[in-house]
mmCIF file of C-alpha atoms and ligand atoms in Angstrom:
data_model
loop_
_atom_site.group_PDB
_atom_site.id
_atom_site.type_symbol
_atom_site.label_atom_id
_atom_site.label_comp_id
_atom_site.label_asym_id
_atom_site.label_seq_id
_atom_site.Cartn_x
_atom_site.Cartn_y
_atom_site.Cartn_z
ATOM 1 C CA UNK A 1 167.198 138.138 74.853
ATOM 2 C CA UNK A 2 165.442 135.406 76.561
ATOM 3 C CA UNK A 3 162.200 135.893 78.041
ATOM 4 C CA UNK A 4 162.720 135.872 82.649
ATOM 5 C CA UNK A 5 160.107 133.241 83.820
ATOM 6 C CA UNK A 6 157.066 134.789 84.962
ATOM 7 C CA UNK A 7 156.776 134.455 89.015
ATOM 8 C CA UNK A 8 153.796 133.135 90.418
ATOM 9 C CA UNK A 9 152.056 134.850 92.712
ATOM 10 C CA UNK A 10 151.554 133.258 96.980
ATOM 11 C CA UNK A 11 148.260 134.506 97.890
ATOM 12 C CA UNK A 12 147.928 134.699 101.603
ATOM 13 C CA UNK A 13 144.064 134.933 102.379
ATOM 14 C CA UNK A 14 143.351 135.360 106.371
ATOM 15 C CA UNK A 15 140.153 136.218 108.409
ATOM 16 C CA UNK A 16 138.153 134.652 111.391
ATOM 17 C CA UNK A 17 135.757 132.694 110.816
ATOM 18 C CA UNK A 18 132.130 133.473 109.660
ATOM 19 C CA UNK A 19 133.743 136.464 107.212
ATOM 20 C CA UNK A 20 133.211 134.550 104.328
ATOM 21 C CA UNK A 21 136.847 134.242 103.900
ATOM 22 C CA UNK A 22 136.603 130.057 101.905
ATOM 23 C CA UNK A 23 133.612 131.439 100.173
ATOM 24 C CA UNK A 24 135.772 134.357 98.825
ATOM 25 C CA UNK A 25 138.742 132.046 98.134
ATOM 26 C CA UNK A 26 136.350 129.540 96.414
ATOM 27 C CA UNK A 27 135.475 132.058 93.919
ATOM 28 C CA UNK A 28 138.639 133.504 93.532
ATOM 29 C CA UNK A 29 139.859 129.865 92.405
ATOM 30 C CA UNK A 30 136.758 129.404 89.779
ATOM 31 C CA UNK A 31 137.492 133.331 88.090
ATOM 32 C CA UNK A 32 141.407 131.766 87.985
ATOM 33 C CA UNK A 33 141.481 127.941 87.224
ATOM 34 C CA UNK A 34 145.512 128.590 86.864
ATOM 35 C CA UNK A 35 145.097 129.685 90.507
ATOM 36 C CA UNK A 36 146.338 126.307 92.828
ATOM 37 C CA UNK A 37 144.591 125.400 96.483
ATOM 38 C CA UNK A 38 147.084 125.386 98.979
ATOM 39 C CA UNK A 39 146.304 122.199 100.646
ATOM 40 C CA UNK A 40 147.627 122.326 104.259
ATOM 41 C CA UNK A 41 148.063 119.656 106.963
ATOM 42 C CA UNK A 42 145.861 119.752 109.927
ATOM 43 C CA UNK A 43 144.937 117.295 113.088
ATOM 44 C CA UNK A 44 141.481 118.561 113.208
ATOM 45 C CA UNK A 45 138.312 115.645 112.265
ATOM 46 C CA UNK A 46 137.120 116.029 108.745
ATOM 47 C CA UNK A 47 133.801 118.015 108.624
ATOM 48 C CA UNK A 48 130.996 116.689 106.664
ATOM 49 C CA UNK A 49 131.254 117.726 102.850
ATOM 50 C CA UNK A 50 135.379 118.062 103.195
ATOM 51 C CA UNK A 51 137.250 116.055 101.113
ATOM 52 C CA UNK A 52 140.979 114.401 101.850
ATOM 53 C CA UNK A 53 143.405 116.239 99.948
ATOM 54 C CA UNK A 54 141.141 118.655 98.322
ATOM 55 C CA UNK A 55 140.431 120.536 101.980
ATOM 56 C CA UNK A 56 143.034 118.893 103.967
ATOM 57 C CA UNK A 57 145.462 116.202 104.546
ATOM 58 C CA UNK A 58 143.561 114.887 107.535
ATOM 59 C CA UNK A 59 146.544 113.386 109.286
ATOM 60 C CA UNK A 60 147.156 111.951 113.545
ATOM 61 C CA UNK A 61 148.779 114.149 116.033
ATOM 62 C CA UNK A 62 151.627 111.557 116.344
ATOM 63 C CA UNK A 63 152.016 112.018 111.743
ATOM 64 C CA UNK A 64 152.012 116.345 112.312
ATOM 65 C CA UNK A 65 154.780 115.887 115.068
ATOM 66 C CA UNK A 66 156.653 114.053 113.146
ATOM 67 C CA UNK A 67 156.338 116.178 110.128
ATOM 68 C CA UNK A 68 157.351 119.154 112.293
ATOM 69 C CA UNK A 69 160.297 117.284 113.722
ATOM 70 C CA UNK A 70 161.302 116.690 110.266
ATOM 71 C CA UNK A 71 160.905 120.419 109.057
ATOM 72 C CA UNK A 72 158.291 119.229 106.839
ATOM 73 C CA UNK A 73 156.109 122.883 107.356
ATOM 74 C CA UNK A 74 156.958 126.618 106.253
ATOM 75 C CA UNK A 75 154.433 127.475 108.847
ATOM 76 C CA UNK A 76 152.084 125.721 111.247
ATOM 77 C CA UNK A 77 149.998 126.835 114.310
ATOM 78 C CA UNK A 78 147.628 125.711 117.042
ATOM 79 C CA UNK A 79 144.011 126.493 116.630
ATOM 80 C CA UNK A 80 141.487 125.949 119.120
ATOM 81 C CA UNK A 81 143.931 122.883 119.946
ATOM 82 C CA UNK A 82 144.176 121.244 116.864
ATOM 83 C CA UNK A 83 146.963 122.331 114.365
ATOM 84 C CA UNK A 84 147.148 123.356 110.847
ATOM 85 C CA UNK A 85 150.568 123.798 108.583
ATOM 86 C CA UNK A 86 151.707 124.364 105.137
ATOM 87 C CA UNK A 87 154.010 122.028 103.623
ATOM 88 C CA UNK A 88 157.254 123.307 102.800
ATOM 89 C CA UNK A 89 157.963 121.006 99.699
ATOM 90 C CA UNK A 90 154.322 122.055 98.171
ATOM 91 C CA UNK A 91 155.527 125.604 98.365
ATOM 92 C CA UNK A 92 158.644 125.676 96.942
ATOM 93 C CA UNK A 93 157.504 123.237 94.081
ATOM 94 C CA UNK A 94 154.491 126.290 93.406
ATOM 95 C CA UNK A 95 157.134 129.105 93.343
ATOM 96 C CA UNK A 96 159.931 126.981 91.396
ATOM 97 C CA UNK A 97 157.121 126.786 88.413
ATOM 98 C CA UNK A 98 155.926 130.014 88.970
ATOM 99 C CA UNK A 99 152.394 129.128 90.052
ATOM 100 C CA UNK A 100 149.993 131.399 91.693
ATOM 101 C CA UNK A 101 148.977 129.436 94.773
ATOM 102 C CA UNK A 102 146.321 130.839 97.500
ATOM 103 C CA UNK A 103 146.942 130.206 101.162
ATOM 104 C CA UNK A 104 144.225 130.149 103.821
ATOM 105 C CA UNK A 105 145.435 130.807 106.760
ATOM 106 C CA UNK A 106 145.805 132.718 110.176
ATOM 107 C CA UNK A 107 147.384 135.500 111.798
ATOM 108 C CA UNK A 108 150.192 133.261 113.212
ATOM 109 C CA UNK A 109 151.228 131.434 110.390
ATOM 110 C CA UNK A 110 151.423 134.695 108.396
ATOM 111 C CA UNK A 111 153.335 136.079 111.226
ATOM 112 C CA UNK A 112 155.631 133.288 110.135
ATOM 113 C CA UNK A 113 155.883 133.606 106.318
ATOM 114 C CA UNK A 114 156.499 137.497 107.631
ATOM 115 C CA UNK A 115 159.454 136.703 109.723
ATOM 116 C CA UNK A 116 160.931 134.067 106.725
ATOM 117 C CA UNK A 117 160.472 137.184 104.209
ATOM 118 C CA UNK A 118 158.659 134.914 102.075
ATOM 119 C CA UNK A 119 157.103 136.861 99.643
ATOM 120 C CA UNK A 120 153.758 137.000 99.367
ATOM 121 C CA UNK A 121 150.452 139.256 99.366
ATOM 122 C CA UNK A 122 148.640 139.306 102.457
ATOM 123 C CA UNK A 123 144.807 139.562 102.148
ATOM 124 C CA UNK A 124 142.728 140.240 105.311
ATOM 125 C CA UNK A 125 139.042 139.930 105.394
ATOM 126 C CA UNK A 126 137.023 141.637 107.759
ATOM 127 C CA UNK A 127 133.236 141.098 108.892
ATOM 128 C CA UNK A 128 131.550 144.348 108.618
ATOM 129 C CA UNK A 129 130.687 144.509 112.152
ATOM 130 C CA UNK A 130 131.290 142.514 115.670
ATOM 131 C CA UNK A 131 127.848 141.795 115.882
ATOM 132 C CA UNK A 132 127.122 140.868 111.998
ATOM 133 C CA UNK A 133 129.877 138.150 112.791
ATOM 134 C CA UNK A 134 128.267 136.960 115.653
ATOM 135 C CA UNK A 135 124.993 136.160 113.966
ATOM 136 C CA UNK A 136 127.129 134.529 110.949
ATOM 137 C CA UNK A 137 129.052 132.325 113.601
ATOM 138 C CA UNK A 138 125.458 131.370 115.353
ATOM 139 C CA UNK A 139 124.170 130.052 112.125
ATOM 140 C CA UNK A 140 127.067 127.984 111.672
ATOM 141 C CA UNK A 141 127.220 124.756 113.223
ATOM 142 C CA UNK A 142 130.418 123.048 111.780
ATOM 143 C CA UNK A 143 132.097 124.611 114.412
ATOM 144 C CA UNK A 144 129.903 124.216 117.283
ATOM 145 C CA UNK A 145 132.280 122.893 119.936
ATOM 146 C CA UNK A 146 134.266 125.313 120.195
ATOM 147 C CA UNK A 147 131.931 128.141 122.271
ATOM 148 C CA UNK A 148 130.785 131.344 120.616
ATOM 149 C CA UNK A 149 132.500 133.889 122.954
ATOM 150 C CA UNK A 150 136.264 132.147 122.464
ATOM 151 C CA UNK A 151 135.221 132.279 118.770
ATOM 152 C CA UNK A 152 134.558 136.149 118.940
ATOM 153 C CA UNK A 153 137.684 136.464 121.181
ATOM 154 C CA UNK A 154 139.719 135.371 118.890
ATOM 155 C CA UNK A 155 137.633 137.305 115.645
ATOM 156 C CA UNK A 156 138.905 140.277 117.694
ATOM 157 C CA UNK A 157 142.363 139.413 118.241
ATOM 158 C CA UNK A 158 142.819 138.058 114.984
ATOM 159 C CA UNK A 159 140.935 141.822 113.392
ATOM 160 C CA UNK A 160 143.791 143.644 115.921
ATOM 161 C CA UNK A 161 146.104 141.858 113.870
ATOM 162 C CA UNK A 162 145.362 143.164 110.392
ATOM 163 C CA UNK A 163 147.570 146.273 110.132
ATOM 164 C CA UNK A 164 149.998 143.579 109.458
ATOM 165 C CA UNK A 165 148.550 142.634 105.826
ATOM 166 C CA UNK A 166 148.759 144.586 102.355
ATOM 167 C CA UNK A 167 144.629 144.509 101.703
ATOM 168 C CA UNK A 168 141.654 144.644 103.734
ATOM 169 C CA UNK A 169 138.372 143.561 102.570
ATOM 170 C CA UNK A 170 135.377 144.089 104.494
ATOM 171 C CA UNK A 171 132.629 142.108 103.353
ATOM 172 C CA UNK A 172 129.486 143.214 103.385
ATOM 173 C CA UNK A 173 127.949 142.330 100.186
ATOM 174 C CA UNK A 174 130.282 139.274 98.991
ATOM 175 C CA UNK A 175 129.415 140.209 95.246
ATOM 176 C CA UNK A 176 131.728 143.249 96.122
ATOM 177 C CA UNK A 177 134.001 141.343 97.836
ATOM 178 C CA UNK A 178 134.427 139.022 95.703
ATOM 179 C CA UNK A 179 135.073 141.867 93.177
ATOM 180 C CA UNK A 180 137.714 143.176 95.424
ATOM 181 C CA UNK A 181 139.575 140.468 95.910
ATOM 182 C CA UNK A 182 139.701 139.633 91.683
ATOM 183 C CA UNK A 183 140.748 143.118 91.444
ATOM 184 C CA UNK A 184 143.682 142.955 94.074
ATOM 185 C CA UNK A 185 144.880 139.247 92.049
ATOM 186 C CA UNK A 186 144.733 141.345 88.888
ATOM 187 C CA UNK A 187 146.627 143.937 89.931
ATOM 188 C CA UNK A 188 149.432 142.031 91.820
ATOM 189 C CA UNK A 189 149.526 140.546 88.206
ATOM 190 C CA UNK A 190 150.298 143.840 86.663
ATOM 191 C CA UNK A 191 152.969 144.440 88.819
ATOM 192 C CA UNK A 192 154.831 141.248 88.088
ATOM 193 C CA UNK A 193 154.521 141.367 84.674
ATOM 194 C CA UNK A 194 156.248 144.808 84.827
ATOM 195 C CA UNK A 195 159.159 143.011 86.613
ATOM 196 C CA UNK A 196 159.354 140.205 84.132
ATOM 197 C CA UNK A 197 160.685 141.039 81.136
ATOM 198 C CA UNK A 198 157.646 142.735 79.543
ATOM 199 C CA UNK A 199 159.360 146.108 78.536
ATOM 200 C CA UNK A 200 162.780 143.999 77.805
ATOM 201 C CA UNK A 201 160.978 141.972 75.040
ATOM 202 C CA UNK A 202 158.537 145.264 73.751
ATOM 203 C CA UNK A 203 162.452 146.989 73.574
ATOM 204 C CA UNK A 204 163.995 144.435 71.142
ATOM 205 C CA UNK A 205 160.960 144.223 69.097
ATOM 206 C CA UNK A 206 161.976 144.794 65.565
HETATM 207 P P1 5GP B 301 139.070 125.492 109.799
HETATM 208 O O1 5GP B 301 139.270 124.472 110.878
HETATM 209 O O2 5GP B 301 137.813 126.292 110.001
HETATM 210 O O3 5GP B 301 139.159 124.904 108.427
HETATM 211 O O4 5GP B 301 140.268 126.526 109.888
HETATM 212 C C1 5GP B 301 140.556 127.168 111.097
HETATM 213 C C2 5GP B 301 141.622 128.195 110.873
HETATM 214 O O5 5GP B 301 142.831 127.579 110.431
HETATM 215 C C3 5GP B 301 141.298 129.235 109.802
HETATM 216 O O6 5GP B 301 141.518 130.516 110.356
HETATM 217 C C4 5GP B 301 142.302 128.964 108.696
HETATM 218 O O7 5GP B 301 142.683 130.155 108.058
HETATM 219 C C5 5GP B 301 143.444 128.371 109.461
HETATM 220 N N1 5GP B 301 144.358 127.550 108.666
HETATM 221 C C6 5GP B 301 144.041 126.629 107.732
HETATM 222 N N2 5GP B 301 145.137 126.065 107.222
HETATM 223 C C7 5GP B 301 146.181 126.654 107.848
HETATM 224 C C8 5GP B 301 147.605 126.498 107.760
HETATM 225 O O8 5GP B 301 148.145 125.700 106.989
HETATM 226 N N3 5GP B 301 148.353 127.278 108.575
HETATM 227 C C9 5GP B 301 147.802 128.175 109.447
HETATM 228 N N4 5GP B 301 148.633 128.912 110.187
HETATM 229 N N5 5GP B 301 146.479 128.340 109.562
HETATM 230 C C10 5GP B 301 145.686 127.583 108.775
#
């Protein structure tokens, strides 16, 4: 009997910012080197350090319309007036080979992948408190247009949002959370495998 393809697993990672959420998805992609980047579109300006194509596709407002006109994105959305999508092709390349892929992004786009039925595992991280994320976001200065109040407006819209997802980490100590979020890869793994032909080939075994 031949062997069914193992599926890859779409890792959905989504938090506000300042909860550690690249950090976490950083590690999760060294424990995993099978594990792919999702590399998604955006109009924002390259921050120092960020790298075309490994980050982003850095691309024109006038390039993303186009791209949207064309159907080019699964998902996209406007933050803080700049938008940010997921290419359409990349996915269905990652799912046709059975690749695990991780996706950063937010509430809305997962609110999209929701309403497509896409499957997928939906990871939320949470800061362990309002006011541990505000002295994370103060630190940071990569972001520091955009004022510190909208930025903990939308940390609180986006935390209303998480009954939506499968997981929630909060992350305290990111040792643990980085533990956390190996374990929940892991066991998403187990639960494939189950569904791929594992107990078909055990059962023909001579
Ligand atoms: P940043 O500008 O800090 O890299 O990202 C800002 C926000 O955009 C983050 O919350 C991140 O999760 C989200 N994001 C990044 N890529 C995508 C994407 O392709 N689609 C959506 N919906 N959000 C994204």
């Amino acid at each position: 009997m031949p062997m069914k393809k193992e599926k890859g697993v779409l890792f959905v990672v989504s938090g506000a910012s300042g909860t550690g959420k690249s950090t976490l998805c950083r590690a999760l992609l060294k424990n995993f080197p099978s594990l792919r980047f999702s590399v998604s579109h955006t109009t924002r300006p390259r921050r120092p350090g960020e790298r075309e194509g490994r980050d982003y596709y850095f691309v024109s407002p006038a390039k993303f319309q186009q791209m949207i006109d064309r159907g080019d994105f699964v998902e996209w959305a406007e933050i803080y007036g700049k938008r940010y999508g997921t290419s359409r092709r990349m996915l269905h390349k990652a799912r046709r080979e059975g690749r695990d892929v991780i996706l950063d992004m937010d509430v809305q786009g997962v609110r999209q992948l929701r309403k497509q039925k896409i499957p997928a595992v939906f990871v939320f991280i949470l800061p362990p408190s309002l006011k541990e994320l505000q002295r994370r976001l103060k630190n940071r200065e990569t972001e520091g247009k955009v004022a510190l109040g909208q930025r903990l407006q939308k940390a609180r819209y986006e935390i209303s949002q998480a009954h939506g997802y499968d997981y929630w980490i909060v992350n305290e100590d990111v040792e643990k959370a980085r533990e956390k979020l190996k374990a929940i890869f892991l066991a998403e793994h187990c639960r494939r495998e189950k569904m791929s032909g594992a107990i078909e080939k055990l059962l023909v075994e001579k």
